[in-house]
Coordinates of C-alpha atoms in Angstrom, one line a residue:
V1181 CA 11.8 83.5 52.7
Y1182 CA 10.5 79.9 53.5
L1183 CA 11.8 76.4 52.7
N1184 CA 9.8 73.4 51.7
I1185 CA 11.8 70.1 51.6
T1186 CA 10.7 67.0 50.0
N1187 CA 13.0 63.7 50.2
I1188 CA 13.0 62.4 46.4
S1189 CA 14.3 59.1 47.5
Q1190 CA 11.5 58.2 49.8
D1191 CA 8.6 58.4 47.3
Y1192 CA 8.0 62.1 47.6
V1193 CA 7.4 62.3 51.1
N1194 CA 6.7 66.1 51.7
V1195 CA 8.6 67.3 55.2
S1196 CA 7.8 71.5 55.3
R1197 CA 9.5 73.5 57.7
L1198 CA 9.8 77.1 58.3
Y1199 CA 13.2 78.6 58.8
N1200 CA 14.2 82.1 60.1
V1201 CA 15.8 83.7 57.1
S1202 CA 18.4 86.3 57.8
N1203 CA 18.6 89.2 55.3
V1204 CA 22.4 89.5 54.8
S1205 CA 22.5 92.5 52.9
G1206 CA 20.4 93.7 50.1
D1207 CA 19.1 90.8 48.1
Y1208 CA 21.2 88.3 49.8
Y1209 CA 19.3 86.1 52.3
N1210 CA 20.7 82.8 54.3
V1211 CA 19.3 79.7 56.3
T1212 CA 20.8 77.0 58.6
I1213 CA 19.4 73.6 58.1
Y1214 CA 20.0 70.7 60.8
T1215 CA 20.8 67.8 58.7
D1216 CA 20.5 65.3 61.7
N1217 CA 16.9 66.2 61.6
Y1218 CA 16.4 64.2 58.2
T1219 CA 17.1 60.9 57.5
D1220 CA 20.1 60.1 55.0
G1221 CA 19.0 60.4 51.4
T1222 CA 18.4 62.7 48.7
W1223 CA 16.2 65.8 49.1
V1224 CA 14.9 68.7 47.1
I1225 CA 14.8 72.1 48.7
Q1226 CA 12.0 74.4 47.3
V1227 CA 12.6 77.8 47.7
Y1228 CA 9.5 80.4 48.3
A1229 CA 9.8 84.1 48.4
N1230 CA 7.3 87.2 48.7
D1231 CA 7.8 90.4 48.2
S1232 CA 6.4 93.0 50.4
D1233 CA 3.4 93.3 48.2
G1234 CA 2.4 89.4 48.7
N1235 CA 3.7 88.4 45.4
A1236 CA 5.1 84.8 45.6
N1237 CA 7.8 83.3 43.7
N1238 CA 8.5 79.2 44.1
T1239 CA 10.4 78.7 40.9
Q1240 CA 13.8 77.6 42.6
N1241 CA 14.7 74.1 43.7
I1242 CA 18.1 72.7 45.0
T1243 CA 18.8 69.2 45.1
V1244 CA 21.3 68.1 48.0
R1245 CA 22.1 64.6 49.7
F1246 CA 22.0 64.5 53.5
D1247 CA 24.6 61.8 55.0
Q1248 CA 25.1 61.4 58.7
T1249 CA 26.6 57.7 58.4
I1250 CA 30.2 57.1 58.0
P1251 CA 31.3 54.4 55.5
N1252 CA 29.9 51.0 56.9
E1253 CA 32.6 48.8 55.4
V1254 CA 36.3 48.9 54.9
N1255 CA 38.0 45.9 53.2
I1256 CA 41.3 44.8 52.3
T1257 CA 40.9 43.1 48.8
S1258 CA 44.5 42.4 48.0
S1259 CA 46.3 39.2 49.2
H1260 CA 47.9 40.5 52.4
V1261 CA 46.9 38.9 55.4
T1262 CA 47.5 39.4 58.9
R1263 CA 51.0 38.0 60.3
G1264 CA 51.9 37.6 56.7
N1265 CA 55.8 38.3 55.6
Y1266 CA 56.6 41.1 53.3
S1267 CA 59.6 42.6 51.7
G1268 CA 60.1 45.5 49.0
T1269 CA 57.5 47.2 47.7
Q1270 CA 53.9 46.4 48.5
T1271 CA 50.8 47.5 47.0
F1272 CA 47.5 47.0 49.5
N1273 CA 44.1 47.2 47.9
F1274 CA 40.9 48.4 49.9
S1275 CA 37.5 48.5 49.3
I1276 CA 34.9 51.3 50.7
L1277 CA 31.2 50.8 51.2
D1278 CA 29.3 53.5 51.7
V1279 CA 25.3 53.6 51.5
T1280 CA 24.7 57.6 50.7
A1281 CA 27.6 59.8 49.6
G1282 CA 30.3 57.4 48.9
G1283 CA 33.8 59.2 47.5
G1284 CA 35.8 60.8 49.8
S1285 CA 39.5 59.6 50.9
L1286 CA 41.3 56.7 52.6
W1287 CA 45.0 56.6 54.3
I1288 CA 46.6 54.2 56.3
N1289 CA 48.6 54.3 59.5
I1290 CA 51.6 51.9 60.3
S1291 CA 52.8 51.1 63.6
N1292 CA 55.3 48.9 65.5
S1293 CA 53.3 46.3 66.9
T1294 CA 55.6 45.8 69.8
T1295 CA 55.8 49.4 71.0
V1296 CA 52.9 50.5 69.4
E1297 CA 54.7 53.6 68.1
V1298 CA 53.3 55.1 65.1
V1299 CA 55.9 55.0 62.6
R1300 CA 54.2 56.5 59.7
S1301 CA 51.0 58.1 60.4
T1302 CA 49.7 58.9 57.1
I1303 CA 50.2 57.4 53.7
N1304 CA 47.5 58.5 51.3
A1305 CA 45.7 56.3 48.9
S1306 CA 44.7 56.9 45.1
N1307 CA 41.2 56.2 44.0
P1308 CA 41.7 54.2 40.3
S1309 CA 38.2 53.2 40.4
S1310 CA 34.6 53.0 41.9
I1311 CA 34.9 52.1 45.4
Y1312 CA 38.4 50.8 44.9
W1313 CA 41.5 52.4 46.5
N1314 CA 45.3 51.2 46.6
V1315 CA 48.5 52.6 48.1
S1316 CA 51.9 51.4 47.8
V1317 CA 54.7 51.0 50.6
D1318 CA 58.1 50.6 50.2
T1319 CA 59.0 48.3 53.1
S1320 CA 62.7 49.2 53.3
D1321 CA 62.1 52.6 54.6
F1322 CA 60.9 50.3 57.8
V1323 CA 63.4 48.4 60.1
D1324 CA 62.9 44.6 60.2
G1325 CA 60.1 43.8 62.5
L1326 CA 56.5 43.3 63.3
Y1327 CA 53.7 46.2 62.4
N1328 CA 50.2 46.7 62.3
V1329 CA 48.2 48.6 59.7
S1330 CA 44.8 50.8 60.3
V1331 CA 42.8 52.4 57.8
T1332 CA 41.1 55.8 58.0
A1333 CA 38.4 56.4 55.3
N1334 CA 36.3 59.3 54.8
D1335 CA 33.0 59.7 52.5
S1336 CA 32.4 62.9 50.6
A1337 CA 30.4 64.2 53.2
G1338 CA 33.0 64.3 55.7
N1339 CA 32.1 61.2 57.7
T1340 CA 35.2 59.4 59.0
N1341 CA 35.7 55.6 59.6
T1342 CA 39.0 54.8 61.5
T1343 CA 39.5 51.1 61.6
L1344 CA 41.5 50.0 64.9
V1345 CA 43.6 47.1 62.9
I1346 CA 43.0 46.1 59.4
L1347 CA 46.1 44.0 59.1
Q1348 CA 48.0 42.8 62.6
D1349 CA 51.4 41.8 63.3
I1350 CA 52.8 41.8 59.5
R1351 CA 56.6 41.1 59.5
I1352 CA 58.6 43.3 57.6
D1353 CA 62.0 41.4 56.8
N1354 CA 64.1 42.7 53.9
T1355 CA 67.4 40.9 55.1
N1356 CA 68.5 37.8 52.7
P1357 CA 69.0 34.5 54.2
T1358 CA 72.2 33.0 54.8
G1359 CA 73.3 29.3 54.2
T1360 CA 76.1 26.7 54.0
V1361 CA 76.6 23.8 51.5
S1362 CA 78.5 20.4 52.9
C1363 CA 79.4 17.9 49.8
S1364 CA 80.2 14.4 51.4
P1365 CA 82.9 12.9 50.8
S1366 CA 84.6 16.0 49.6
T1367 CA 86.9 13.6 47.4
V1368 CA 85.4 11.0 45.6
T1369 CA 86.3 8.4 43.0
A1370 CA 85.1 8.7 39.4
G1371 CA 81.9 6.9 39.3
G1372 CA 81.1 7.0 43.1
G1373 CA 78.6 8.7 45.1
V1374 CA 78.8 12.4 46.9
T1375 CA 75.9 14.4 48.4
C1376 CA 75.7 18.0 48.8
T1377 CA 73.4 19.1 51.7
C1378 CA 72.2 23.0 51.6
S1379 CA 71.7 24.4 55.3
P1380 CA 70.1 27.8 54.8
S1381 CA 69.0 29.9 57.9
D1382 CA 66.9 33.2 58.5
G1383 CA 66.7 35.3 61.7
G1384 CA 63.5 37.1 60.5
S1385 CA 60.4 35.7 58.5
G1386 CA 61.9 32.1 58.5
I1387 CA 63.4 29.7 55.4
N1388 CA 61.0 28.8 52.8
T1389 CA 61.7 25.2 52.6
S1390 CA 60.1 24.3 49.3
A1391 CA 62.2 26.9 47.8
T1392 CA 65.4 25.4 48.8
I1393 CA 67.3 23.9 45.9
N1394 CA 70.0 21.7 46.5
P1395 CA 72.6 21.1 43.8
A1396 CA 72.9 18.0 41.7
T1397 CA 76.1 16.2 41.8
S1398 CA 77.9 14.1 39.2
T1399 CA 81.1 12.2 39.2
S1400 CA 81.3 11.1 35.4
N1401 CA 84.3 13.5 35.0
T1402 CA 87.2 14.2 37.0
G1403 CA 88.3 17.7 38.7
T1404 CA 86.9 20.0 41.3
F1405 CA 83.2 21.0 40.9
T1406 CA 81.6 24.0 42.7
Q1407 CA 77.8 23.5 43.8
T1408 CA 75.7 26.4 44.5
C1409 CA 72.6 26.1 46.6
T1410 CA 69.9 29.0 46.1
F1411 CA 67.1 29.6 48.9
K1412 CA 64.9 31.9 49.6
D1413 CA 62.9 33.0 53.4
L1414 CA 59.1 33.5 53.7
A1415 CA 59.4 37.2 52.7
G1416 CA 60.6 36.3 49.1
N1417 CA 64.5 37.1 50.1
T1418 CA 66.9 35.1 48.2
G1419 CA 70.2 33.8 49.0
T1420 CA 73.2 31.5 47.5
A1421 CA 75.7 29.3 49.2
S1422 CA 78.5 27.3 47.5
S1423 CA 80.8 24.2 48.2
S1424 CA 83.2 22.0 46.3
Y1425 CA 84.3 18.5 45.7
T1426 CA 86.8 16.7 44.0
V1427 CA 86.6 13.7 41.7
E1428 CA 89.5 11.5 41.3
L1429 CA 90.7 8.3 39.3
S1430 CA 91.3 5.8 41.7
G1431 CA 95.0 5.2 42.6
G1432 CA 96.7 1.8 42.4
S1433 CA 98.5 0.1 39.8
G1434 CA 100.0 -3.4 40.8
G1435 CA 103.0 -5.5 40.0
G1436 CA 101.5 -8.8 39.0
G1437 CA 98.3 -10.0 37.5
G1438 CA 95.1 -10.9 39.0
G1439 CA 93.1 -13.9 38.5
G1440 CA 95.4 -17.0 38.9
G1441 CA 98.5 -16.2 37.8
S1442 CA 101.7 -15.2 39.5
S1443 CA 101.4 -11.8 40.9
S1444 CA 103.1 -9.5 43.3
S1445 CA 101.6 -9.6 46.7
S1446 CA 100.9 -5.6 46.8
F1447 CA 98.0 -5.8 44.3
S1448 CA 94.6 -7.6 44.4
Y1449 CA 91.3 -7.2 42.7
R1450 CA 88.7 -5.7 44.9
K1451 CA 85.8 -7.1 43.1
T1452 CA 85.1 -10.1 40.8
I1453 CA 82.0 -10.0 38.7
P1454 CA 81.0 -13.6 38.2
V1455 CA 79.7 -14.0 34.9
I1456 CA 80.0 -17.7 34.9
A1457 CA 76.3 -18.9 34.0
D1458 CA 77.4 -20.5 30.9
D1459 CA 80.8 -21.0 28.5
L1460 CA 81.7 -17.5 26.8
K1461 CA 81.1 -19.6 23.8
N1462 CA 77.8 -19.7 23.9
L1463 CA 77.3 -16.3 25.6
G1464 CA 78.9 -15.0 22.3
T1465 CA 79.6 -11.3 22.8
L1466 CA 79.5 -9.7 26.4
T1467 CA 79.5 -6.2 27.3
Q1468 CA 80.6 -5.4 30.7
P1469 CA 81.3 -2.2 32.6
V1470 CA 84.4 -2.9 34.8
G1471 CA 85.8 -0.5 37.3
E1472 CA 89.4 0.0 38.4
K1473 CA 90.8 -3.1 40.4
E1474 CA 87.6 -5.0 39.0
R1475 CA 87.3 -8.2 37.1
V1476 CA 85.0 -10.3 35.2
K1477 CA 85.3 -14.4 35.7
V1478 CA 84.3 -16.3 32.5
K1479 CA 84.2 -20.0 31.6
I1480 CA 86.1 -20.9 28.4
A1481 CA 85.7 -24.4 26.9
S1482 CA 88.8 -26.7 27.4
A1483 CA 90.8 -28.8 25.0
K1484 CA 89.2 -31.8 27.1
V1485 CA 85.6 -32.5 26.2
G1486 CA 83.3 -31.7 29.0
E1487 CA 85.8 -29.5 30.8
D1488 CA 85.6 -25.6 31.0
E1489 CA 88.5 -23.4 32.2
V1490 CA 87.9 -20.2 34.4
H1491 CA 89.7 -17.4 33.5
Y1492 CA 89.4 -13.5 34.5
I1493 CA 89.3 -10.3 32.7
G1494 CA 90.2 -7.3 34.8
V1495 CA 91.2 -3.9 34.4
R1496 CA 94.3 -3.1 36.5
K1497 CA 94.7 0.6 35.8
L1498 CA 92.3 3.2 34.5
T1499 CA 92.5 6.6 33.3
L1500 CA 90.3 8.7 31.3
T1501 CA 91.5 7.4 27.9
S1502 CA 92.9 4.0 28.6
A1503 CA 92.9 1.0 30.7
V1504 CA 95.5 -1.6 31.4
V1505 CA 93.5 -4.9 30.9
E1506 CA 94.8 -8.1 32.4
I1507 CA 93.8 -11.4 30.7
A1508 CA 94.5 -14.4 33.2
S1509 CA 94.8 -17.5 34.1
D1510 CA 98.3 -17.0 32.5
P1511 CA 98.6 -13.3 32.7
V1512 CA 98.5 -11.2 29.9
R1513 CA 98.4 -7.5 30.3
I1514 CA 97.5 -5.3 27.6
E1515 CA 97.4 -1.3 27.4
L1516 CA 94.5 -0.2 25.4
D1517 CA 93.4 3.4 24.5
I1518 CA 89.4 3.8 23.7
G1519 CA 88.7 2.2 20.8
E1520 CA 91.5 -0.5 20.6
D1521 CA 91.4 -4.2 20.9
A1522 CA 93.3 -7.5 21.5
K1523 CA 92.9 -11.1 21.0
V1524 CA 94.3 -13.8 23.6
D1525 CA 95.3 -17.5 23.5
V1526 CA 94.5 -18.3 27.2
N1527 CA 95.0 -22.2 27.2
D1528 CA 98.1 -22.3 24.5
D1529 CA 96.3 -24.4 22.0
G1530 CA 97.3 -22.2 19.2
F1531 CA 93.7 -20.7 18.6
Y1532 CA 92.8 -17.1 20.1
D1533 CA 90.1 -17.6 22.4
V1534 CA 89.1 -14.1 23.9
Y1535 CA 88.5 -10.8 22.1
V1536 CA 88.6 -7.8 24.1
K1537 CA 87.8 -4.3 23.3
L1538 CA 87.9 -1.2 25.3
E1539 CA 85.0 0.7 23.8
S1540 CA 84.5 3.7 26.0
I1541 CA 85.6 4.6 29.9
T1542 CA 82.2 6.1 31.5
N1543 CA 81.7 7.3 35.2
G1544 CA 85.0 5.8 36.2
K1545 CA 84.4 2.4 34.6
A1546 CA 86.0 0.8 31.5
D1547 CA 83.1 -0.3 29.0
L1548 CA 84.7 -3.8 27.9
L1549 CA 83.3 -5.9 24.7
I1550 CA 84.3 -9.5 25.4
R1551 CA 84.0 -12.0 22.6
Y1552 CA 84.4 -15.8 22.1
L1553 CA 86.8 -16.7 19.7
N1554 CA 88.2 -19.7 17.8
E1555 CA 90.8 -18.1 15.5
E1556 CA 93.9 -20.0 14.7
I1557 CA 96.9 -17.7 15.1
P1558 CA 99.0 -17.3 11.9
E1559 CA 102.6 -19.1 11.7
E1560 CA 104.4 -16.0 11.7
K1561 CA 103.0 -14.8 15.0
E1562 CA 103.4 -18.2 16.6
E1563 CA 105.8 -16.9 19.2
E1564 CA 103.3 -14.2 20.3
S1565 CA 100.4 -14.9 22.6
V1566 CA 98.4 -11.6 21.8
D1567 CA 97.4 -10.0 18.6
T1568 CA 96.5 -6.5 19.4
T1569 CA 96.5 -2.9 18.3
G1570 CA 97.5 -2.0 22.3
E1571 CA 100.6 -1.8 23.9
I1572 CA 101.4 -5.3 25.5
V1573 CA 102.8 -4.4 29.4
P1574 CA 105.4 -6.9 30.3
E1575 CA 105.2 -8.9 33.6
E1576 CA 107.4 -7.2 36.3
V1577 CA 110.1 -9.6 37.4
E1578 CA 110.7 -9.7 41.0
E1579 CA 114.3 -8.9 42.2
E1580 CA 114.1 -11.6 45.0
S1581 CA 114.0 -14.3 41.8
S1582 CA 117.1 -12.7 40.3
L1583 CA 119.2 -12.8 43.6
M1584 CA 118.4 -16.2 44.2
W1585 CA 119.7 -17.5 41.0
L1586 CA 122.9 -15.7 41.5
W1587 CA 123.3 -17.2 44.8
V1588 CA 122.6 -20.6 43.5
L1589 CA 125.6 -19.9 40.7
I1590 CA 128.0 -18.6 43.5
V1591 CA 127.3 -22.0 45.2
V1592 CA 127.8 -24.2 42.2
I1593 CA 131.3 -22.5 41.4
V1594 CA 132.6 -22.8 45.3
V1595 CA 131.4 -26.3 45.2
I1596 CA 133.4 -27.0 42.1
V1597 CA 136.8 -25.3 43.2
I1598 CA 136.1 -27.1 46.4
G1599 CA 136.3 -30.3 44.5
W1600 CA 139.0 -29.6 42.3
V1601 CA 141.4 -28.8 45.2
V1602 CA 140.2 -32.1 47.3
A1603 CA 141.1 -33.7 43.8
K1604 CA 144.5 -32.4 43.7
K1605 CA 145.7 -33.1 46.9
G1606 CA 144.5 -36.8 46.4
K1607 CA 146.9 -37.1 43.4
R1608 CA 149.9 -35.8 45.7

């Protein structure tokens, strides 16, 4: 028995060699072929056999592939990169390039990049199609830290390619980041400004600053509000932190009027809005947001031709639903609920001069509609200076003034008594 071997992948180049064939038993023979004597490729082995009479049979052909080359390229095709940060279950994708046999198997080794200790030596990959392989790794099986990933690939001929390291110093991080939120100021007046700042931290992969969301704040309503900040580290772990701030209406109610009339010294306006570019008559209607302890300065035509009087429309006290509005120079205070209005004669000429309406209260400010009037006061209301659906708040009377009149009265009585006694003695 002898063999004729033909390379069919190289234009049928014939290589004939004679091999010693051993008769194992009966009609069974075997022969050993050293494939490293042949180039990689597909070969046809023709078997020739003679019997003892010299009759030959060469009808048996065997097609085989000789492959002495390891898989020449192992690539990672997923998005994983050296020194990347990862958490949860990660699926690594690879491709194997082999010029001859193809197929085979693939597995990965994961080792601690600091101690070079192999933490998990073999994780087998699956072969979904062609040259592509994938393997899923649950990173929670590992302690947070730095790791190297190496790949071993076999082709179907048994040749092995062991890469040294395909991914180096990847960080496994399954710990959520922590953080704090601080709101400044912690107590703010309605309509004021407050800022809540998020400060996250992470001892592993680090904070992904672009994924940190600072809470939006609002002071349009009163109460205590909790703000929550969300953040994420570079491995995709998330965390939250919260803090609170309080919105209050500003305190302060006064004993006297503002803007020119007599008033208690304990009250003063903190802001005057000078709307004095023109006479209110020419301006017509004015819409102005006015905060607590703020006032609007306006000009109203005087009874004297060519002269204008300066008056003030201020908010002495503000709640969520009402405002105490003061109209001065001769102060008149009116408590208006939202939607209520008032008319005032500011110069005692028998005509209403100013109309004020509380339209709404927004962001801690009273939205006042102010309009010029020239409306005669009806006879039956001659004694009244204000026509309003709101409540007129009386001017506070200072206690010192009442006591002064009492002392004057006592002095007068004493003088009269002394005069009477002196007169009595003179007659004697």
